[in-house]
mmCIF file of C-alpha atoms in Angstrom:
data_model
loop_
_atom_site.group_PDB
_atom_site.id
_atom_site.type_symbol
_atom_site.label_atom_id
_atom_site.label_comp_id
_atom_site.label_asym_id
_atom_site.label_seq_id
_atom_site.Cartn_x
_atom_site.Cartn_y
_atom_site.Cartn_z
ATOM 1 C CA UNK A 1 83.895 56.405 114.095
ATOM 2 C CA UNK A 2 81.425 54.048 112.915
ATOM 3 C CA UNK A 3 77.613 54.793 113.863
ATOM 4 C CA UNK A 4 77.207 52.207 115.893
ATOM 5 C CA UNK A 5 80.432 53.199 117.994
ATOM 6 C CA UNK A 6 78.542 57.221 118.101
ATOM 7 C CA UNK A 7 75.876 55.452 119.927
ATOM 8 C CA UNK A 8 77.297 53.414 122.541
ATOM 9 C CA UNK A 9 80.372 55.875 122.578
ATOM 10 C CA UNK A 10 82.540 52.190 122.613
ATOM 11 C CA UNK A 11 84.533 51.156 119.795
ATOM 12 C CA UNK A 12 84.532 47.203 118.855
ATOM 13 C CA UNK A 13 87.209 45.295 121.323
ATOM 14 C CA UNK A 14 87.141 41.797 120.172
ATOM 15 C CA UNK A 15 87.482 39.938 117.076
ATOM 16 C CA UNK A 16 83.746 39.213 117.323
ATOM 17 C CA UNK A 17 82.991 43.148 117.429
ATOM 18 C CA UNK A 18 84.970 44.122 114.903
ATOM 19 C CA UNK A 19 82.991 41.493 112.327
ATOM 20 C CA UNK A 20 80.090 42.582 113.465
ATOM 21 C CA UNK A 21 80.910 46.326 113.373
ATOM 22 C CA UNK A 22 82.448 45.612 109.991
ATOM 23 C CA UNK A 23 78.855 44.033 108.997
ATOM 24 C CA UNK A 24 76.624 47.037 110.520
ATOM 25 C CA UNK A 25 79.025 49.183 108.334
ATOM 26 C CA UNK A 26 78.506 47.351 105.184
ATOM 27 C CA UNK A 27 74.565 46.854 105.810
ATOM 28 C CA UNK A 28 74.340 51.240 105.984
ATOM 29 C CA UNK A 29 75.812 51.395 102.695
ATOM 30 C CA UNK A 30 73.679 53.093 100.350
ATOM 31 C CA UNK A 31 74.888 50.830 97.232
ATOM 32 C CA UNK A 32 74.578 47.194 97.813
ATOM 33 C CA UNK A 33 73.802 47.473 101.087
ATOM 34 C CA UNK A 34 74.414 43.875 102.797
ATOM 35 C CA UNK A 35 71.587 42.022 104.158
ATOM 36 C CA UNK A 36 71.169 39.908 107.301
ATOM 37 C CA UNK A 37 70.557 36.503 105.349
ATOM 38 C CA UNK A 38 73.801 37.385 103.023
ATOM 39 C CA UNK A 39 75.964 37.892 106.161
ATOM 40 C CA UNK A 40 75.659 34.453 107.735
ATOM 41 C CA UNK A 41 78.009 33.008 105.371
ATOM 42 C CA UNK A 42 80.290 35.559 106.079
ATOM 43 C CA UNK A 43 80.107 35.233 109.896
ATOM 44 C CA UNK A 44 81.021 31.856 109.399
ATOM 45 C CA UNK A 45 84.066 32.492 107.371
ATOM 46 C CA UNK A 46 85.369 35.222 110.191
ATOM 47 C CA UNK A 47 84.610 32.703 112.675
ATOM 48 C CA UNK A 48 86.174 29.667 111.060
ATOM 49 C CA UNK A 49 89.198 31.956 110.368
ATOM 50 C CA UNK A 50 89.760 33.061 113.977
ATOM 51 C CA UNK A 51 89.210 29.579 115.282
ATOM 52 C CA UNK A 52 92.131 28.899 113.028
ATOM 53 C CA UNK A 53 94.661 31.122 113.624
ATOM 54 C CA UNK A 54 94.129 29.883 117.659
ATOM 55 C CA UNK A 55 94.323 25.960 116.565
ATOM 56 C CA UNK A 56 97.638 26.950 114.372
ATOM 57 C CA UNK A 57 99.559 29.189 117.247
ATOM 58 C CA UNK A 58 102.525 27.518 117.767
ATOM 59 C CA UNK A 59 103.767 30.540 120.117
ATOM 60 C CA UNK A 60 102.275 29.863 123.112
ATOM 61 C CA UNK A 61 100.222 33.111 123.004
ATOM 62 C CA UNK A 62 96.826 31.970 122.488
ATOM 63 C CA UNK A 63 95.508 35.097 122.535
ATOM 64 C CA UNK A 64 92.485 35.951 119.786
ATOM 65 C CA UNK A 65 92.864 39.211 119.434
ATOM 66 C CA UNK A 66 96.868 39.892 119.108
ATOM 67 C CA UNK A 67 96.686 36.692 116.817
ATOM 68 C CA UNK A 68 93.987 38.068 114.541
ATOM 69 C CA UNK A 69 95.651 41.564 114.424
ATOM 70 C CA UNK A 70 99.137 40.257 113.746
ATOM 71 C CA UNK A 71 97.351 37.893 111.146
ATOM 72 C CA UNK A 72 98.880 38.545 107.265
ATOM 73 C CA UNK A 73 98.805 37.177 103.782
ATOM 74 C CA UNK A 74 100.912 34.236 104.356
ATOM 75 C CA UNK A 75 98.416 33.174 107.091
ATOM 76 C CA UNK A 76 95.456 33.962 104.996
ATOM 77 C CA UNK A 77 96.785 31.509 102.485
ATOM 78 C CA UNK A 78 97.514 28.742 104.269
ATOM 79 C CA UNK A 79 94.474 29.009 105.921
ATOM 80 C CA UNK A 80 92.563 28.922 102.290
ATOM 81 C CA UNK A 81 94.783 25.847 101.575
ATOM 82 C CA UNK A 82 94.606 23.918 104.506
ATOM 83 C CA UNK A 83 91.245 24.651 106.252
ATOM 84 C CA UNK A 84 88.946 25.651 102.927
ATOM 85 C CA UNK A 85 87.526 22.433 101.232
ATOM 86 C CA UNK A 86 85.110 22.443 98.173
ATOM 87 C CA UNK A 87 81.292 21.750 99.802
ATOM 88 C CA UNK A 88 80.941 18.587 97.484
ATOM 89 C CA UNK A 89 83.594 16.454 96.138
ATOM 90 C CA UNK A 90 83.575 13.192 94.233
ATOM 91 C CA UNK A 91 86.022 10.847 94.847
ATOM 92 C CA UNK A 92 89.341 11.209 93.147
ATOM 93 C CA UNK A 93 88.147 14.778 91.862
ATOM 94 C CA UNK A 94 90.679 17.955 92.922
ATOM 95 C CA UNK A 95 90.109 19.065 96.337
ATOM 96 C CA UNK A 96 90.704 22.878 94.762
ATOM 97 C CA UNK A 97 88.026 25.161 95.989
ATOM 98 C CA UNK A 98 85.785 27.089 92.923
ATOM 99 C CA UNK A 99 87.025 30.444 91.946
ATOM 100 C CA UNK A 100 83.595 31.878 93.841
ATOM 101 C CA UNK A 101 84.336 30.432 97.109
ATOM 102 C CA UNK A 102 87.638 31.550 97.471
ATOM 103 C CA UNK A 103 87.003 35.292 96.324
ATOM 104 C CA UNK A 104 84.081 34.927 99.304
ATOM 105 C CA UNK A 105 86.534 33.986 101.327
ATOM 106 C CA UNK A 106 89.073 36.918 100.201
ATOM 107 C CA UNK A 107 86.684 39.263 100.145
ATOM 108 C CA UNK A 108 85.761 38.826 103.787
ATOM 109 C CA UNK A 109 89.012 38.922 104.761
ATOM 110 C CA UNK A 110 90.165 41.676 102.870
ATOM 111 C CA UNK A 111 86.762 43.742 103.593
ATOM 112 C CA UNK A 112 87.108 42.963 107.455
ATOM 113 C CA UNK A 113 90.693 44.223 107.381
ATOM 114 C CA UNK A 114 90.104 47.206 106.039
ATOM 115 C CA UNK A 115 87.588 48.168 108.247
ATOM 116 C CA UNK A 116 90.017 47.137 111.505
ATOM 117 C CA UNK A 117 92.061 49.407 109.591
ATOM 118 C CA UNK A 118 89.843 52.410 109.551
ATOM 119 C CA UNK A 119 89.212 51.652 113.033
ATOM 120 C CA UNK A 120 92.256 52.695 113.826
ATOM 121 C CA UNK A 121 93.401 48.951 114.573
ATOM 122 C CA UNK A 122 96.265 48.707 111.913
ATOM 123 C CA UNK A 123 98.026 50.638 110.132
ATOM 124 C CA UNK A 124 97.133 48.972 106.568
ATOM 125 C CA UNK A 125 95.296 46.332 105.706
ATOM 126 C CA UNK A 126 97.129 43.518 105.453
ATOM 127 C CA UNK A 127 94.805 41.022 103.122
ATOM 128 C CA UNK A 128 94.598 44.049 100.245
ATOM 129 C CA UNK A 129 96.439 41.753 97.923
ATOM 130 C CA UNK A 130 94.730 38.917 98.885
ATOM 131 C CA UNK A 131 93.080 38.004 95.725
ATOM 132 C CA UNK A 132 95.811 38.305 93.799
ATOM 133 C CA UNK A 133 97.546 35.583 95.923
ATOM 134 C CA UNK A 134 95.120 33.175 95.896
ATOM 135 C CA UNK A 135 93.829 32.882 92.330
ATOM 136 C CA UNK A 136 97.253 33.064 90.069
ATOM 137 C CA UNK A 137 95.090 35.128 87.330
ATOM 138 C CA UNK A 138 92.362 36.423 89.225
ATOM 139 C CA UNK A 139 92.773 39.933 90.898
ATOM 140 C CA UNK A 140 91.202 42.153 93.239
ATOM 141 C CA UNK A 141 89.248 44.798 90.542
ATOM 142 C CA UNK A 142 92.376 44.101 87.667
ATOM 143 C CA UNK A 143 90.395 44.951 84.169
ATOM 144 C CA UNK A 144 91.600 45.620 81.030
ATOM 145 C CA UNK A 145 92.200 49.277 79.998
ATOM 146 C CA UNK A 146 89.579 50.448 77.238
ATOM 147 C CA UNK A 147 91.717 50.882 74.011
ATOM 148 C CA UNK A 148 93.251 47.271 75.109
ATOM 149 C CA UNK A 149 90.312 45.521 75.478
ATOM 150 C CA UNK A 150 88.803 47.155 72.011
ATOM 151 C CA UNK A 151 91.594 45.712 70.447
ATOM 152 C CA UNK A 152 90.920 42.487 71.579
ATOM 153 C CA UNK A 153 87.415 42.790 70.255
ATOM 154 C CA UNK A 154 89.500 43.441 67.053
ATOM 155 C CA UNK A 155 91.819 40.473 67.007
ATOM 156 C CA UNK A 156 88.652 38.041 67.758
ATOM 157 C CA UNK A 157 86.812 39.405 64.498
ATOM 158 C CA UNK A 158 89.720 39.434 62.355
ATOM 159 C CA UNK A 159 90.032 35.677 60.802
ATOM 160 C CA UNK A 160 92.594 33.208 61.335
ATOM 161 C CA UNK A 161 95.830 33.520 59.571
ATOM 162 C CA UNK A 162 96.217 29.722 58.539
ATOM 163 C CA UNK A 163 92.654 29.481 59.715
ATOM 164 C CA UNK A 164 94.074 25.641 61.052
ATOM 165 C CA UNK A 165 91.460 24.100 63.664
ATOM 166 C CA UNK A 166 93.468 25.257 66.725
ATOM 167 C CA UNK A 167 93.150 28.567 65.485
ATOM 168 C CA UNK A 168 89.724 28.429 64.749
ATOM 169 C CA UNK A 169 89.598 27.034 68.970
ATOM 170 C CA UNK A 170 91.054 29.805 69.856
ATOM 171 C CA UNK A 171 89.269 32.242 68.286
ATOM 172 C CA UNK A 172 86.261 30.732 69.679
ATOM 173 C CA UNK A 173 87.398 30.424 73.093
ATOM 174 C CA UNK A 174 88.533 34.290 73.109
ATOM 175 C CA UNK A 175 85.291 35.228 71.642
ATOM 176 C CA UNK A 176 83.387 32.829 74.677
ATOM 177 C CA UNK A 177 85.426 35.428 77.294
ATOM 178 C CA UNK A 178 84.718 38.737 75.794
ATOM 179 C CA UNK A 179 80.885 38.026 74.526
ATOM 180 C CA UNK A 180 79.634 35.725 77.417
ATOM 181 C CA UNK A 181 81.963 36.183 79.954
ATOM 182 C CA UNK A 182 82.650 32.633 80.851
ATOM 183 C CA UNK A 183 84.603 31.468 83.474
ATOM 184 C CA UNK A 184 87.741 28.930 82.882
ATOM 185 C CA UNK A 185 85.788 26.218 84.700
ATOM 186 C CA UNK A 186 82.864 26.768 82.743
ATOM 187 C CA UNK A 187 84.929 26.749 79.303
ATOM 188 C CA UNK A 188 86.610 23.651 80.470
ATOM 189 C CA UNK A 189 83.586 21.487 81.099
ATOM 190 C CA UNK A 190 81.500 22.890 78.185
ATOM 191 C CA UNK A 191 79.991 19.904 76.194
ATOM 192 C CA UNK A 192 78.154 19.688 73.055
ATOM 193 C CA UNK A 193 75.161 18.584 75.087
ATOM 194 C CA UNK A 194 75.070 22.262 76.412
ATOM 195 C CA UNK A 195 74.629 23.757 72.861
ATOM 196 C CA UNK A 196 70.774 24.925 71.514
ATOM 197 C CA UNK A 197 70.836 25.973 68.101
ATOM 198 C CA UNK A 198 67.865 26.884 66.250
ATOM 199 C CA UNK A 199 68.443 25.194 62.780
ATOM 200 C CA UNK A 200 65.372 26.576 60.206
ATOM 201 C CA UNK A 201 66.079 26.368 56.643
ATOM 202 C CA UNK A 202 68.533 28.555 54.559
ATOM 203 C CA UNK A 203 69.078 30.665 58.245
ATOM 204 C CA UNK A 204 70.762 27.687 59.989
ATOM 205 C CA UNK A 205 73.734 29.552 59.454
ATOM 206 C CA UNK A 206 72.771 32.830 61.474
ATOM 207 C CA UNK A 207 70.486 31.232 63.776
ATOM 208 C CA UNK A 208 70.605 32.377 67.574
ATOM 209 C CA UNK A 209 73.261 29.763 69.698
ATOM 210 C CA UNK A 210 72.430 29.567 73.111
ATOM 211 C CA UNK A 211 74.390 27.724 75.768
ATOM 212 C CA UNK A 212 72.717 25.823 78.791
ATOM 213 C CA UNK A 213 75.284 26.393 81.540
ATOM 214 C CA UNK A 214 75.710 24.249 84.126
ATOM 215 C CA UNK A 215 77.197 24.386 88.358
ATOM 216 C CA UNK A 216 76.638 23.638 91.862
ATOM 217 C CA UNK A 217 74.853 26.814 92.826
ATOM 218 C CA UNK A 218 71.323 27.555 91.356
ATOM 219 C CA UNK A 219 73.045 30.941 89.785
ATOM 220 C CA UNK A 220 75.252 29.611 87.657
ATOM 221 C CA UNK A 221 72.761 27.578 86.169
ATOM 222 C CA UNK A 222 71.890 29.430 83.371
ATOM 223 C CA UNK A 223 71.580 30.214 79.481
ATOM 224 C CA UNK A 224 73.388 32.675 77.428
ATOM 225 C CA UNK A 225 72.103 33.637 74.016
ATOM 226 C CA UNK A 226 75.648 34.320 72.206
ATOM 227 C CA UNK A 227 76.047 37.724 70.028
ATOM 228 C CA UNK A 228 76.041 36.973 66.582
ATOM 229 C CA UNK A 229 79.764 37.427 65.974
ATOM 230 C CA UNK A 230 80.876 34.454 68.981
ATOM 231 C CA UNK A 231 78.326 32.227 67.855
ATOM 232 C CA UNK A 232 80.043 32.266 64.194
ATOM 233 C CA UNK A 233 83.773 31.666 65.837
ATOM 234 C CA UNK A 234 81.863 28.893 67.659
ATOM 235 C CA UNK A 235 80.726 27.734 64.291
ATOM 236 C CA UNK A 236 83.857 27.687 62.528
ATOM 237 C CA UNK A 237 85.316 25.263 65.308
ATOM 238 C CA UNK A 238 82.031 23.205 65.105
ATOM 239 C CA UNK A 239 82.404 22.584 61.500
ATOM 240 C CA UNK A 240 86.392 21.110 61.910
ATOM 241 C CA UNK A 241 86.035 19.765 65.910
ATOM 242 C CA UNK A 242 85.013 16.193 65.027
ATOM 243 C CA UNK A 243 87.859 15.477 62.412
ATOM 244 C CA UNK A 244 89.927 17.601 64.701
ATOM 245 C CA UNK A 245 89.443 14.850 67.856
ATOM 246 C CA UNK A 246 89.531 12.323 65.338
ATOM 247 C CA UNK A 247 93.149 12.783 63.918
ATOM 248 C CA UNK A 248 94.197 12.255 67.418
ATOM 249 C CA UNK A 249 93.586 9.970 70.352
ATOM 250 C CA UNK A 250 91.571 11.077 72.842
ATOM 251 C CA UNK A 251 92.677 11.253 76.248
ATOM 252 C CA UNK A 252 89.408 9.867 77.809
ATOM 253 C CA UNK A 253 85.944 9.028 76.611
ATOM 254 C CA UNK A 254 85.102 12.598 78.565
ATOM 255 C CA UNK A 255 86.549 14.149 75.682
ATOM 256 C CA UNK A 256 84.591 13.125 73.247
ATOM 257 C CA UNK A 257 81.523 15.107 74.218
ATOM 258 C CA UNK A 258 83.479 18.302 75.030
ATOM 259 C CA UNK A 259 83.649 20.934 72.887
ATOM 260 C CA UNK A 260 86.868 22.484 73.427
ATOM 261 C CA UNK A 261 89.911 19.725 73.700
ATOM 262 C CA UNK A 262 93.978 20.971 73.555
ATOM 263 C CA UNK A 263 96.236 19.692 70.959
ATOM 264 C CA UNK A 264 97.032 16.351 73.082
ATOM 265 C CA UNK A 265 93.302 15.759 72.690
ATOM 266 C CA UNK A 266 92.716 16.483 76.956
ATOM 267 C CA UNK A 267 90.693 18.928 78.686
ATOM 268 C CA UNK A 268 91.232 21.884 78.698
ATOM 269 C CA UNK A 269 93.206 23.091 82.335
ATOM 270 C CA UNK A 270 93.586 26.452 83.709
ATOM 271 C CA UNK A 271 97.305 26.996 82.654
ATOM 272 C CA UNK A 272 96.376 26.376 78.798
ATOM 273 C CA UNK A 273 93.926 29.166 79.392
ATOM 274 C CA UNK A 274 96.100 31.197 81.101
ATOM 275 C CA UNK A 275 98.824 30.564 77.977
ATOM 276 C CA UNK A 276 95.921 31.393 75.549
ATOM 277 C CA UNK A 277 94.580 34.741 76.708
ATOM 278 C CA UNK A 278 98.534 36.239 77.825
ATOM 279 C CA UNK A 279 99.350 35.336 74.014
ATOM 280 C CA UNK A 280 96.706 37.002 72.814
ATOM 281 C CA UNK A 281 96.584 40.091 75.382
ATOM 282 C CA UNK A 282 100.287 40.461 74.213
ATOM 283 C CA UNK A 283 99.999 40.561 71.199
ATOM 284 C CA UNK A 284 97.229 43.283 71.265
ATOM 285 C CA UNK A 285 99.655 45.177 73.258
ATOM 286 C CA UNK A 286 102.398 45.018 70.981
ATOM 287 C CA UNK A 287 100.065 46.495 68.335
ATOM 288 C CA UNK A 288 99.283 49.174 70.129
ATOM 289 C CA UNK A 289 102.631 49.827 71.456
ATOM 290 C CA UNK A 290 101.637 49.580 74.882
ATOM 291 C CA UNK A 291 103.148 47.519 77.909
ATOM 292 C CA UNK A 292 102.071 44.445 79.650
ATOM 293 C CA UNK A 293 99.367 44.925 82.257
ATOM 294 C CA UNK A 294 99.849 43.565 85.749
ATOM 295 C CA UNK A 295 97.461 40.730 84.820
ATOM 296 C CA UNK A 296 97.028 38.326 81.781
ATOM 297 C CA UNK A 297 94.254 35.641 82.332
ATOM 298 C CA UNK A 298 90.544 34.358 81.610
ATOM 299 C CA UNK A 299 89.233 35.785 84.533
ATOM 300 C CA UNK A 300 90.549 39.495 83.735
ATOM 301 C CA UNK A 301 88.930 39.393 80.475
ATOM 302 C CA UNK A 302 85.801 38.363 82.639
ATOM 303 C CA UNK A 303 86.002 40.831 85.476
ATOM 304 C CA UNK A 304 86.371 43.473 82.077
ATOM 305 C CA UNK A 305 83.378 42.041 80.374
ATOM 306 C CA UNK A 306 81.456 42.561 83.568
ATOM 307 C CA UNK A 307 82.057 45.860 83.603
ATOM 308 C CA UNK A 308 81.516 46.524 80.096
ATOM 309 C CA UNK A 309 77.914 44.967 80.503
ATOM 310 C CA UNK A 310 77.351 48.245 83.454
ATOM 311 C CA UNK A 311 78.836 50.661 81.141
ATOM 312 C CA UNK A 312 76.309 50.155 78.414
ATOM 313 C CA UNK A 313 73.649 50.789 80.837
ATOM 314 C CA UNK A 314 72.823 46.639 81.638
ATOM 315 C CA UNK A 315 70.951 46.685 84.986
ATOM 316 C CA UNK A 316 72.924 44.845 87.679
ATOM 317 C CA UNK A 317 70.470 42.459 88.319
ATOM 318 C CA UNK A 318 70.322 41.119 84.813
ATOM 319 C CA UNK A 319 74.369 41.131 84.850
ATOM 320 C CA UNK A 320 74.600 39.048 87.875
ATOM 321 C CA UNK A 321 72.072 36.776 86.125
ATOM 322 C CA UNK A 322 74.395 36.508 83.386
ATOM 323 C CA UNK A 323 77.886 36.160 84.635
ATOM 324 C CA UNK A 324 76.447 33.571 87.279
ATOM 325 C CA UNK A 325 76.548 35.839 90.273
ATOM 326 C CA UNK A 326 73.880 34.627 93.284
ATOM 327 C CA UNK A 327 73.425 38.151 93.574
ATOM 328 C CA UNK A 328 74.339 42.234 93.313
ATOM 329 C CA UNK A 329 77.200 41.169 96.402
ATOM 330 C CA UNK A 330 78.987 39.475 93.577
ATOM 331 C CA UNK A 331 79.912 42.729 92.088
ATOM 332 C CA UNK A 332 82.227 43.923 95.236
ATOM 333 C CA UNK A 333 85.308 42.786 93.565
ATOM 334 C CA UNK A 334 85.065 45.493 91.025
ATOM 335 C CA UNK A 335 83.670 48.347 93.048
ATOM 336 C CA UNK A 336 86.448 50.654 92.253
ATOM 337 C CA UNK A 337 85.506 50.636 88.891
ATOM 338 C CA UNK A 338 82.249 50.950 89.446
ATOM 339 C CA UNK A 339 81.864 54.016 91.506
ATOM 340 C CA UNK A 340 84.084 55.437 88.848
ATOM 341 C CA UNK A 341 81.793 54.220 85.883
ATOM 342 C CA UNK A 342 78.640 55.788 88.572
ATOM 343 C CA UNK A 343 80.896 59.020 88.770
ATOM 344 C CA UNK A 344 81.678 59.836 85.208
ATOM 345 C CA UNK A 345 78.749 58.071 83.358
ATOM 346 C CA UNK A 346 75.737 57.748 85.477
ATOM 347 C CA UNK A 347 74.021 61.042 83.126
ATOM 348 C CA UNK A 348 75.193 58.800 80.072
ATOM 349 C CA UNK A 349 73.930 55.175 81.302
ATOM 350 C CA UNK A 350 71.380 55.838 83.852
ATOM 351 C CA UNK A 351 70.310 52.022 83.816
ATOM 352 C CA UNK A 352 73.700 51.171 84.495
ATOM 353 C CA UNK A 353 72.802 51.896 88.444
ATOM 354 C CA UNK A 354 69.503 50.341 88.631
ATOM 355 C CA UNK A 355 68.771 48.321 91.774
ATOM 356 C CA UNK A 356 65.716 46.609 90.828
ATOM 357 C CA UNK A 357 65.215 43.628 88.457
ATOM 358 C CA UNK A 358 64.439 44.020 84.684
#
């Protein structure tokens, strides 16, 4: 029993309770504790999501609590679909919501859940897949295992075969994910504007590369100074991009200021990412003789980067700064992994755990 049910001796009865019991729960933890200006989004969402499973009863029932309890995946989806629209749109753009709102939204969900669950309410939690429904490549705490993702580090340092532009592209791309950690949005829209080299002399080739990042929320407005082996990948498709674009025909004037374009000369989408990083996390796998994990895309290389940055001791402040994260909250989709990184490393990586900024 929650401590707020030991002092009243009442345990949460409506939908409203349980949010806010769920929310008193979260705000006593000891890591990441959740603050009362960080939950009024998230009392939103829970409210917005009740008032929606009572506008789409078709039953007859009408009744908040049964709906909310009987409430599953299927629900959750539609409701992510159908009631979730991006806060600013332009016209004609995709009405898809960004990859951050819709893990807010899952995580609420799936977090609320749980708790009715260790309430006593339900007998699982019904949204503990959620994530993995929503975003087709982005999973609830999926990373890479260690020897896999070392292998990949491998693969990006080894050169090209044919060394032909596209491989030279991907190479870069792969070495974007595992050094920066950027998101498929945010390798998509990348233009040469966003580049900052420092060009002095015979050093222009090893010079620092930085990339001005750009989005709707203050975080994930940023720079990223690249390590020294990604900015060379980054190089090597530099040096052929231009003749690259211009052996084909664009697809739109857009694409001439981007600096990743596929073979059709178009943006890059999601699904050509998606192809990209299961061919390479394949291969890797086949070289080590291992099988397939459950999950092959952009955003598990991310979510592995991520956690890399904690194991080697980065403070979580500065790796929410970096991966774009408004703040340590971020992190809850890969809390598994990081109690167990806390657990087995915390003598090894001390800074790993520190709450404070650098």
């Amino acid at each position: 029993m929650q401590k707020a049910e030991q002092e009243t001796g009442l345990s949460p009865s409506t939908p409203l309770d349980w949010f806010e019991s769920w929310l008193l729960e979260r705000a006593s933890e000891r890591e990441n504790p959740l603050t009362p200006q960080a939950a009024e989004p998230y009392r939103y969402i829970w409210s917005s999501w009740c008032q929606w499973l009572l506008g789409a009863d078709r039953s007859g029932q009408s009744e908040w609590t049964g709906l909310v309890l009987a409430a599953g995946p299927t629900q959750a989806m539609a409701f992510l679909l159908d009631h979730v629209k991006p806060a600013t749109q332009r016209s004609g753009s995709a009405t898809e919501i960004s990859i951050v709102t819709r893990e807010r939204y899952c995580m609420v969900l799936r977090g609320v859940y749980g708790h009715l669950q260790r309430l006593g309410l339900l007998t699982e939690n019904p949204m503990l897949r959620l994530y993995e429904l929503a975003g087709e490549d982005r999973p609830d705490a999926e990373v890479l295992a260690p020897e896999l993702w070392h292998r990949l580090l491998e693969q990006a340092a080894e050169e090209p075969a044919d060394r032909s532009p596209f491989a030279l592209r991907d190479r870069a791309l792969l070495w974007l994910m595992l050094d920066a950690a950027l998101t498929p949005a945010e390798l998509s829209a990348l233009n040469l504007g966003q580049l900052e080299q420092a060009l002095a002399g015979e050093g222009a080739a090893d010079a620092p590369l930085t990339i001005r990042l750009q989005g709707n929320r203050a975080a994930q407005r940023r720079e990223l100074q690249l390590g020294a082996p990604a900015a060379a990948a980054l190089r090597d498709w530099l040096a052929v991009r231009s003749d690259t674009l211009a052996k084909g025909r664009p697809d739109t004037l857009v694409v001439l200021e981007l600096v990743f374009f596929t073979e059709r000369r178009k943006p890059l989408s999601r699904r050509v990412l998606f192809h990209l990083t299961s061919r390479l996390i394949t291969q890797a796998c086949a070289s080590l003789g291992l099988g397939l994990p459950r999950h092959l895309g952009p955003l598990v290389l991310r979510n592995t980067a991520i956690l890399h940055w904690l194991q080697d001791g980065m403070a979580q402040d500065l790796v929410c700064r970096r991966a774009g994260y408004q703040g340590r909250l971020a992190l809850e989709h890969l809390r598994t992994h990081l109690a167990a990184i806390r657990n087995d490393d915390k003598k090894e990586h001390p800074t790993a755990w520190n709450t404070t900024s650098p």
